[in-house]
PDB file of N, CA and C in Angstrom:
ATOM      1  N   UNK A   1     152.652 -30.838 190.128  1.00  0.00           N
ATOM      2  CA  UNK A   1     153.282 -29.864 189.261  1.00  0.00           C
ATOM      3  C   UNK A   1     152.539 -29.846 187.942  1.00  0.00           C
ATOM      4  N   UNK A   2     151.856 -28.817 187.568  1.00  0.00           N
ATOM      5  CA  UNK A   2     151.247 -28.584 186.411  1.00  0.00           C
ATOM      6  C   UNK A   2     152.256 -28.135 185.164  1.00  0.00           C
ATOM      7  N   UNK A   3     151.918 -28.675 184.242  1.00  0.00           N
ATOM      8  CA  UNK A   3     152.713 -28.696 182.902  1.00  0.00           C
ATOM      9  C   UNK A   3     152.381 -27.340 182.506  1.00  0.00           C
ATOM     10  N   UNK A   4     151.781 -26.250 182.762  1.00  0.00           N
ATOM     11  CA  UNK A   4     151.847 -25.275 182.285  1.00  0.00           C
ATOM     12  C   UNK A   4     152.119 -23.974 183.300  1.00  0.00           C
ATOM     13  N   UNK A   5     152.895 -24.588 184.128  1.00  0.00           N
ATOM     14  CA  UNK A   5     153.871 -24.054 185.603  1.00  0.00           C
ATOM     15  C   UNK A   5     154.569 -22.468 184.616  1.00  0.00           C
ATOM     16  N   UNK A   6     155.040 -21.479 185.114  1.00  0.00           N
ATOM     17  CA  UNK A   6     155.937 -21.324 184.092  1.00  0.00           C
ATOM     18  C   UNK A   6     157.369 -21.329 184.873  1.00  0.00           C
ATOM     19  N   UNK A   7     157.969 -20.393 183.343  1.00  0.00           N
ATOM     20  CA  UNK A   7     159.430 -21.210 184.115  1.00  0.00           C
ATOM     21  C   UNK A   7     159.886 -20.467 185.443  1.00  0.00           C
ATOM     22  N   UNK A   8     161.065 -21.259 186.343  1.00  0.00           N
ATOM     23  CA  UNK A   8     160.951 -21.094 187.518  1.00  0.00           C
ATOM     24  C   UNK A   8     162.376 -20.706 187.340  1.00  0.00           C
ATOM     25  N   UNK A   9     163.258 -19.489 188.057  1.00  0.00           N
ATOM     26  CA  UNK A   9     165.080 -19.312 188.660  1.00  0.00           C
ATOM     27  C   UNK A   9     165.125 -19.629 190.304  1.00  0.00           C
ATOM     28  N   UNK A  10     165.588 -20.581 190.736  1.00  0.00           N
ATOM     29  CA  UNK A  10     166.074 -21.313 191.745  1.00  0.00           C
ATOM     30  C   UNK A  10     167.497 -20.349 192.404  1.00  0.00           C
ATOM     31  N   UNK A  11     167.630 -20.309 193.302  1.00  0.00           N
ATOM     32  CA  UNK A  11     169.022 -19.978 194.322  1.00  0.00           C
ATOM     33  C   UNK A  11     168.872 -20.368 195.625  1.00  0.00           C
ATOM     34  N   UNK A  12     170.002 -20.713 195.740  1.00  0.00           N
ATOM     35  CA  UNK A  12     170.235 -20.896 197.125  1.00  0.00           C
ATOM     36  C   UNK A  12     171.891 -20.954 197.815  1.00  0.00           C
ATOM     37  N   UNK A  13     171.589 -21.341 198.970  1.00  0.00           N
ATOM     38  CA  UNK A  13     173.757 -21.308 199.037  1.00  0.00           C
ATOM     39  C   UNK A  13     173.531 -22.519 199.985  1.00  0.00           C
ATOM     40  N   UNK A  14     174.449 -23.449 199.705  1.00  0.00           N
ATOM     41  CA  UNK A  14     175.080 -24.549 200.370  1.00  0.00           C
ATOM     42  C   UNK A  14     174.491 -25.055 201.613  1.00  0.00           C
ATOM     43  N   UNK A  15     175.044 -23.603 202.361  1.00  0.00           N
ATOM     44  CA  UNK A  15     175.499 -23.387 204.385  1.00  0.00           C
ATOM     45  C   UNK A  15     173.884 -23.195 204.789  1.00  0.00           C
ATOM     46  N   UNK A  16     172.895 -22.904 203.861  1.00  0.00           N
ATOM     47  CA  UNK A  16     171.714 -22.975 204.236  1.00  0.00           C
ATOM     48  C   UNK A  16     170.896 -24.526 205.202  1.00  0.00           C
ATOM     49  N   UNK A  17     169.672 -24.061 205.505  1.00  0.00           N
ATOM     50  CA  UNK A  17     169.356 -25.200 206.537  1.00  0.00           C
ATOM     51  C   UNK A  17     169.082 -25.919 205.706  1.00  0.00           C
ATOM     52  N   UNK A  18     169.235 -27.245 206.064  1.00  0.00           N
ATOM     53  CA  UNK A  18     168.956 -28.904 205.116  1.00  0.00           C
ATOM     54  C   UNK A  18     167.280 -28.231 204.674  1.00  0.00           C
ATOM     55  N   UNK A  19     166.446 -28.327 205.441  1.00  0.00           N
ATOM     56  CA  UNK A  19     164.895 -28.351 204.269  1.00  0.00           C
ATOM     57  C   UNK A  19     164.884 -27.450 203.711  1.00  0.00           C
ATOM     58  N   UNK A  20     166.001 -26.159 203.652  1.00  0.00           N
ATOM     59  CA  UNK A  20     165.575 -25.274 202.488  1.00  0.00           C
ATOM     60  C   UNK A  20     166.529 -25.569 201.328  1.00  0.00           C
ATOM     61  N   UNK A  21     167.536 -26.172 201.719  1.00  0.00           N
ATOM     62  CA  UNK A  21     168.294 -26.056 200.261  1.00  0.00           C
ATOM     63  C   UNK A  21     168.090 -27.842 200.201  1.00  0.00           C
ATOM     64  N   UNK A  22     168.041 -28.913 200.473  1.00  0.00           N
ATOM     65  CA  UNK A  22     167.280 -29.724 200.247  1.00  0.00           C
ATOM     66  C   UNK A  22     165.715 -29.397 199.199  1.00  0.00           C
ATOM     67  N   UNK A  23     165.096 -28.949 199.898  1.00  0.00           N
ATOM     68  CA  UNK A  23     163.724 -28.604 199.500  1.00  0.00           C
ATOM     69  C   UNK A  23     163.773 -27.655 197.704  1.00  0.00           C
ATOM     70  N   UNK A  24     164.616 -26.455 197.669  1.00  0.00           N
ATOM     71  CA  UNK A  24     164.946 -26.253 196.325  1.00  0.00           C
ATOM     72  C   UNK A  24     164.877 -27.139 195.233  1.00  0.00           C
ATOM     73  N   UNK A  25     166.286 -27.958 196.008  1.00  0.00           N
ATOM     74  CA  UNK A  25     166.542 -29.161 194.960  1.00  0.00           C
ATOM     75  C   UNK A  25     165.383 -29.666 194.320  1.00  0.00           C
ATOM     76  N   UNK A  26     164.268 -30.543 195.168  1.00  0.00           N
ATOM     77  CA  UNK A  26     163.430 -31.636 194.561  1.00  0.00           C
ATOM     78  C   UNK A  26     162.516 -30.734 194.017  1.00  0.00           C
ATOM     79  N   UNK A  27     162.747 -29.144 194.406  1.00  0.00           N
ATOM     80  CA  UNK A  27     161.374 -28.363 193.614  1.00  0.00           C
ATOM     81  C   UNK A  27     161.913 -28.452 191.858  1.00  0.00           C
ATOM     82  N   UNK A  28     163.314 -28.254 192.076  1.00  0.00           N
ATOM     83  CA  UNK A  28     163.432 -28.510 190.479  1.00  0.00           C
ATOM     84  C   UNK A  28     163.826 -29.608 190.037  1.00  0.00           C
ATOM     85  N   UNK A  29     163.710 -30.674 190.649  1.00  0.00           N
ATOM     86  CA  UNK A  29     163.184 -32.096 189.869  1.00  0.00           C
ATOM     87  C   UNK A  29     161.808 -32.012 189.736  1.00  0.00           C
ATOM     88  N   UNK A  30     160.948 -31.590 190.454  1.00  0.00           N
ATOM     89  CA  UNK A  30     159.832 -31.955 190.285  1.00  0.00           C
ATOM     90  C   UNK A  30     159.193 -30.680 188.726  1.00  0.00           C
ATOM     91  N   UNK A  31     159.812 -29.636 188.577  1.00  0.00           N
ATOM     92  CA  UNK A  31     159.734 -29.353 187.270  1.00  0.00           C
ATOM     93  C   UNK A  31     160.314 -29.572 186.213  1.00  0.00           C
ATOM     94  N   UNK A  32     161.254 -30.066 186.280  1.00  0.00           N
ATOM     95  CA  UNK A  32     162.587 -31.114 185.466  1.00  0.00           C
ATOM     96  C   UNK A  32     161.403 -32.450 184.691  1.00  0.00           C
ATOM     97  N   UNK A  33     161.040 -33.196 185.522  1.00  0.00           N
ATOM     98  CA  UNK A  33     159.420 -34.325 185.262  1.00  0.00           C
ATOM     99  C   UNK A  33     158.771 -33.522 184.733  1.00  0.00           C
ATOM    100  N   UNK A  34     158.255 -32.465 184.766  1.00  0.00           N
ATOM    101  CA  UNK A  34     156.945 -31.694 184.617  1.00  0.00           C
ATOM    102  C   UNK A  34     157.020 -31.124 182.896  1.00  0.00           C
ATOM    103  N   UNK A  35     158.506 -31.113 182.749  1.00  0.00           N
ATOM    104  CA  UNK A  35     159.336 -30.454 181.394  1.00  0.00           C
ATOM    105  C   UNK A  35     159.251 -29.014 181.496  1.00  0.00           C
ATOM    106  N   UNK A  36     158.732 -28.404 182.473  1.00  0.00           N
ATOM    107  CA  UNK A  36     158.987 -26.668 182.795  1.00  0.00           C
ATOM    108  C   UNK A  36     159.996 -26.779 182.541  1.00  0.00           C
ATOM    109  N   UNK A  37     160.740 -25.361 182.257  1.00  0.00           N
ATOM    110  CA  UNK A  37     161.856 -25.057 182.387  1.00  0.00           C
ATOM    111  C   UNK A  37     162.195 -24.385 183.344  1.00  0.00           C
ATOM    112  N   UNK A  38     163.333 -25.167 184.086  1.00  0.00           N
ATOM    113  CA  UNK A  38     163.923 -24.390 185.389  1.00  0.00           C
ATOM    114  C   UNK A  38     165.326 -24.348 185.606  1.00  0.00           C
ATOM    115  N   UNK A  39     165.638 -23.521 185.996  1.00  0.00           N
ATOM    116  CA  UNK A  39     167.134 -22.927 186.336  1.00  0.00           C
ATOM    117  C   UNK A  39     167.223 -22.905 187.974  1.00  0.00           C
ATOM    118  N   UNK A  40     168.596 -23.791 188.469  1.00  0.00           N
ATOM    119  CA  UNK A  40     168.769 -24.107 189.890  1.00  0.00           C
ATOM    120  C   UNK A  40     170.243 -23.605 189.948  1.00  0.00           C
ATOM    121  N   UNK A  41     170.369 -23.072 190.726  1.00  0.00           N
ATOM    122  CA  UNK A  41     171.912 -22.348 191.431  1.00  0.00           C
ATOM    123  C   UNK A  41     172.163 -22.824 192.954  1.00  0.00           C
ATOM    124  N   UNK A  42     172.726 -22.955 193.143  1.00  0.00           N
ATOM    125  CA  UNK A  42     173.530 -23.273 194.918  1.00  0.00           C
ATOM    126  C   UNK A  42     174.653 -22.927 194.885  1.00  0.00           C
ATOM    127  N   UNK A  43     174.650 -22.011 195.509  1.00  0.00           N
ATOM    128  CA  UNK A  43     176.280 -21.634 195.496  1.00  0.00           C
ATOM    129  C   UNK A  43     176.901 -22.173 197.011  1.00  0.00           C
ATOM    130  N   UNK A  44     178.126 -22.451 196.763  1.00  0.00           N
ATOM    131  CA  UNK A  44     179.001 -23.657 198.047  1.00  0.00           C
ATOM    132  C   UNK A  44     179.346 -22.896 199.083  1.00  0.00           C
ATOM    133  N   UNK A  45     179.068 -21.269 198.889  1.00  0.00           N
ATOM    134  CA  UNK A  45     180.157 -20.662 200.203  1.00  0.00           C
ATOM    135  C   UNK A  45     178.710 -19.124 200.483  1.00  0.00           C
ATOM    136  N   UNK A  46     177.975 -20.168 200.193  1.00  0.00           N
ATOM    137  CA  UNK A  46     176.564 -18.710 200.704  1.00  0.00           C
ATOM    138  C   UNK A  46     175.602 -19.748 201.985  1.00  0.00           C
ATOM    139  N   UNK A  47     174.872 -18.854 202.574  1.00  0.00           N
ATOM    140  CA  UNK A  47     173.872 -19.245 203.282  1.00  0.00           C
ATOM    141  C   UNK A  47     172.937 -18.666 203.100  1.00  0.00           C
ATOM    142  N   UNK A  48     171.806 -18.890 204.408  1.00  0.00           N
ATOM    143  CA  UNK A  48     170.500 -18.160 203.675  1.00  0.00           C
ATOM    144  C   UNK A  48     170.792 -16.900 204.073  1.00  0.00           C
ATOM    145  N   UNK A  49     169.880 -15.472 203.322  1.00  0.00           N
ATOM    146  CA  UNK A  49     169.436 -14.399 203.056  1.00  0.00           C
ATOM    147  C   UNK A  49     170.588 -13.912 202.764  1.00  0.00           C
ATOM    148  N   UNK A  50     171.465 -14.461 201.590  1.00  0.00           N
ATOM    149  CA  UNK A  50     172.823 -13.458 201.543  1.00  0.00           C
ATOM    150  C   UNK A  50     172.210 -12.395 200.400  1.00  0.00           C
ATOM    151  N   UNK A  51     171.209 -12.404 199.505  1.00  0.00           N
ATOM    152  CA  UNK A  51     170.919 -11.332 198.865  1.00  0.00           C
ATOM    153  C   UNK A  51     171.779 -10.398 198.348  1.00  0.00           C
ATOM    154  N   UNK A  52     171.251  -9.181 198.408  1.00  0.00           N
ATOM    155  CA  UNK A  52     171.841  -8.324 197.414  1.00  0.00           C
ATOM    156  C   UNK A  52     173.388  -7.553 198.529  1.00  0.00           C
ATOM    157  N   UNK A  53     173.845  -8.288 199.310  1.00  0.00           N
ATOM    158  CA  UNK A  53     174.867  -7.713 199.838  1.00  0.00           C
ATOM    159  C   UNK A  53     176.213  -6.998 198.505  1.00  0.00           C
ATOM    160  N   UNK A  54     176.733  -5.680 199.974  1.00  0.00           N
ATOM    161  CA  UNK A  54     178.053  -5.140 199.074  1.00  0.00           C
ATOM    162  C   UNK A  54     179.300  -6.268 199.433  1.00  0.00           C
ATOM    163  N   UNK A  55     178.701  -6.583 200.437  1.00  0.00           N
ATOM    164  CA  UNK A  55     180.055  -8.035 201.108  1.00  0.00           C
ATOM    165  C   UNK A  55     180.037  -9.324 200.286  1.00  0.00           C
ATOM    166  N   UNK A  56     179.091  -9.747 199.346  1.00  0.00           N
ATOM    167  CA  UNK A  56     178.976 -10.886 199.164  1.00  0.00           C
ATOM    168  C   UNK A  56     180.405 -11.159 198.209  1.00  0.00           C
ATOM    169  N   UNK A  57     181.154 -12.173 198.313  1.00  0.00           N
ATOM    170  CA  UNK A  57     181.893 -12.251 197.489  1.00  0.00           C
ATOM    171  C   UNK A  57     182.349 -13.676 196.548  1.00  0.00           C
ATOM    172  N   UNK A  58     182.822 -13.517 195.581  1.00  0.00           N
ATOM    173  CA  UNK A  58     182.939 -15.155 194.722  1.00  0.00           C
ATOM    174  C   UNK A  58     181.945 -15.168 194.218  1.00  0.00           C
ATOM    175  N   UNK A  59     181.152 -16.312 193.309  1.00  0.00           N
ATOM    176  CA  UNK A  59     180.058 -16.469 192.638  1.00  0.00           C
ATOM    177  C   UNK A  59     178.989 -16.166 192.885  1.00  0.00           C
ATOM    178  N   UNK A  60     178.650 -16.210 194.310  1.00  0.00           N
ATOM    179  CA  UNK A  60     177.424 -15.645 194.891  1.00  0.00           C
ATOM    180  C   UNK A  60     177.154 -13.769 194.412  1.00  0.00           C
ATOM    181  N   UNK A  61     178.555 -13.504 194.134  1.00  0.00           N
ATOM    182  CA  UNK A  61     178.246 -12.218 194.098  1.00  0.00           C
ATOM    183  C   UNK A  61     177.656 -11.706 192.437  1.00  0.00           C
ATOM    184  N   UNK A  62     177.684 -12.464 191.909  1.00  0.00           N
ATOM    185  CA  UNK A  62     176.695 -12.393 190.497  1.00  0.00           C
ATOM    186  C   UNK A  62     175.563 -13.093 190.726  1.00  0.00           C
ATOM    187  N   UNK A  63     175.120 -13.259 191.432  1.00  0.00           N
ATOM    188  CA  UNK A  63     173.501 -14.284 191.330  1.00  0.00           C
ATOM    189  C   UNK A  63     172.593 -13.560 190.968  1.00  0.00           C
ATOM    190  N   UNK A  64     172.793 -11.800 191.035  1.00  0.00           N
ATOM    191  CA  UNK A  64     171.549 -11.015 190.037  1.00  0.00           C
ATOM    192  C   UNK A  64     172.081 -11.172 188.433  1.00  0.00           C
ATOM    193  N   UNK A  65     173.010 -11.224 188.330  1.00  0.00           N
ATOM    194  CA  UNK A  65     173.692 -11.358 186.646  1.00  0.00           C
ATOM    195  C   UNK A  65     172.768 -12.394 186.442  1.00  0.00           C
ATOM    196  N   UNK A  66     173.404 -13.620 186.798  1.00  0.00           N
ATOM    197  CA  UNK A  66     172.627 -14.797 186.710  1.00  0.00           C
ATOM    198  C   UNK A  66     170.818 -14.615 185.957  1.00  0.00           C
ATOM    199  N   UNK A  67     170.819 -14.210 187.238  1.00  0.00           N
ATOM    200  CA  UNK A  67     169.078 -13.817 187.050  1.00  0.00           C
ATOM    201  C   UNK A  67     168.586 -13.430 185.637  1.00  0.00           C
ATOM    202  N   UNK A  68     169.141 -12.168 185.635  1.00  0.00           N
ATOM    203  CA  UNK A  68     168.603 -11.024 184.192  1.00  0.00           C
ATOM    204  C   UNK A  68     169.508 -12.353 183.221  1.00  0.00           C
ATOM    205  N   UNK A  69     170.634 -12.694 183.232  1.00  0.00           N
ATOM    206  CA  UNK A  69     170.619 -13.297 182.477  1.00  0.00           C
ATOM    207  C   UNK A  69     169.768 -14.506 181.582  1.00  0.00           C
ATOM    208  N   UNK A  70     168.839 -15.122 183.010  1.00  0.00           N
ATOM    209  CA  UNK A  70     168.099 -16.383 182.954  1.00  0.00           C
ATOM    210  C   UNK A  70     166.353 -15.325 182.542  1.00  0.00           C
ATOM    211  N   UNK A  71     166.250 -14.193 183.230  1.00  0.00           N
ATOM    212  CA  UNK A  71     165.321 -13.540 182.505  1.00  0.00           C
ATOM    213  C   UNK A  71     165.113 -13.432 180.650  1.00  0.00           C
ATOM    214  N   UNK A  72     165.880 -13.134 180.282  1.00  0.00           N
ATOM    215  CA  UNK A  72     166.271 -12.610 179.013  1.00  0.00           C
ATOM    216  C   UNK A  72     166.446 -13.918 178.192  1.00  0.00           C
ATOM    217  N   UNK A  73     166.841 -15.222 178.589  1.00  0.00           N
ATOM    218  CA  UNK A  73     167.305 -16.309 177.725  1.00  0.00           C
ATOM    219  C   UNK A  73     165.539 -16.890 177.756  1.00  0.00           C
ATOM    220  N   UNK A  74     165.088 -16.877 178.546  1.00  0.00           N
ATOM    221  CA  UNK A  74     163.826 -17.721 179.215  1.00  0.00           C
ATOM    222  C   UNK A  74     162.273 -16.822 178.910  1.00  0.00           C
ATOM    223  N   UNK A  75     162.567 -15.793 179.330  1.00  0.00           N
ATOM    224  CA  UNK A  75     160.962 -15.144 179.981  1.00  0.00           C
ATOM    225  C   UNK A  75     160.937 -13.936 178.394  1.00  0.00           C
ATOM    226  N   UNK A  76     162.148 -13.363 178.374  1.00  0.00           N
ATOM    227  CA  UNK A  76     161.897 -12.118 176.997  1.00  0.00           C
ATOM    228  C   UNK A  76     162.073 -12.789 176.115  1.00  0.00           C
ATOM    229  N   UNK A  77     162.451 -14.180 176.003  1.00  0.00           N
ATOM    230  CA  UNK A  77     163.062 -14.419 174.437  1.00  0.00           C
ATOM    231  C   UNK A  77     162.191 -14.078 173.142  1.00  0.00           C
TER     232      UNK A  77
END
């Protein structure tokens, strides 16, 4: 992990397969060490490719908020 990584937004959901939401995780430890700045989400009641669904519902269903939010605090500041 190079120290001049830039910063990284992480998602994932729970119900996903162990090496991908496993695998997330240690990507943002391993920029966490690195001192990048990174933003990690897992939400408890998503799996993989829930995306931009009209069905998604509960927290998962802001994970683009999230985003622009983590855009704007991070990347435009």
């Amino acid at each position: 992990m190079a120290e001049n990584a830039p910063p990284l937004f992480i998602l994932g959901g729970f119900n996903d397969r162990a090496d991908i939401s496993e695998w997330i995780a240690q990507v943002y430890l391993k920029y966490k060490k690195a001192g990048v700045p990174a933003e990690l989400h897992i939400y408890s009641n998503a799996g993989h490719g829930f995306g931009l669904r009209k069905n998604n519902k509960g927290p998962v269903s802001q994970w683009l908020q999230r985003f622009v939010e983590w855009m704007n605090d991070t990347v435009f500041k």
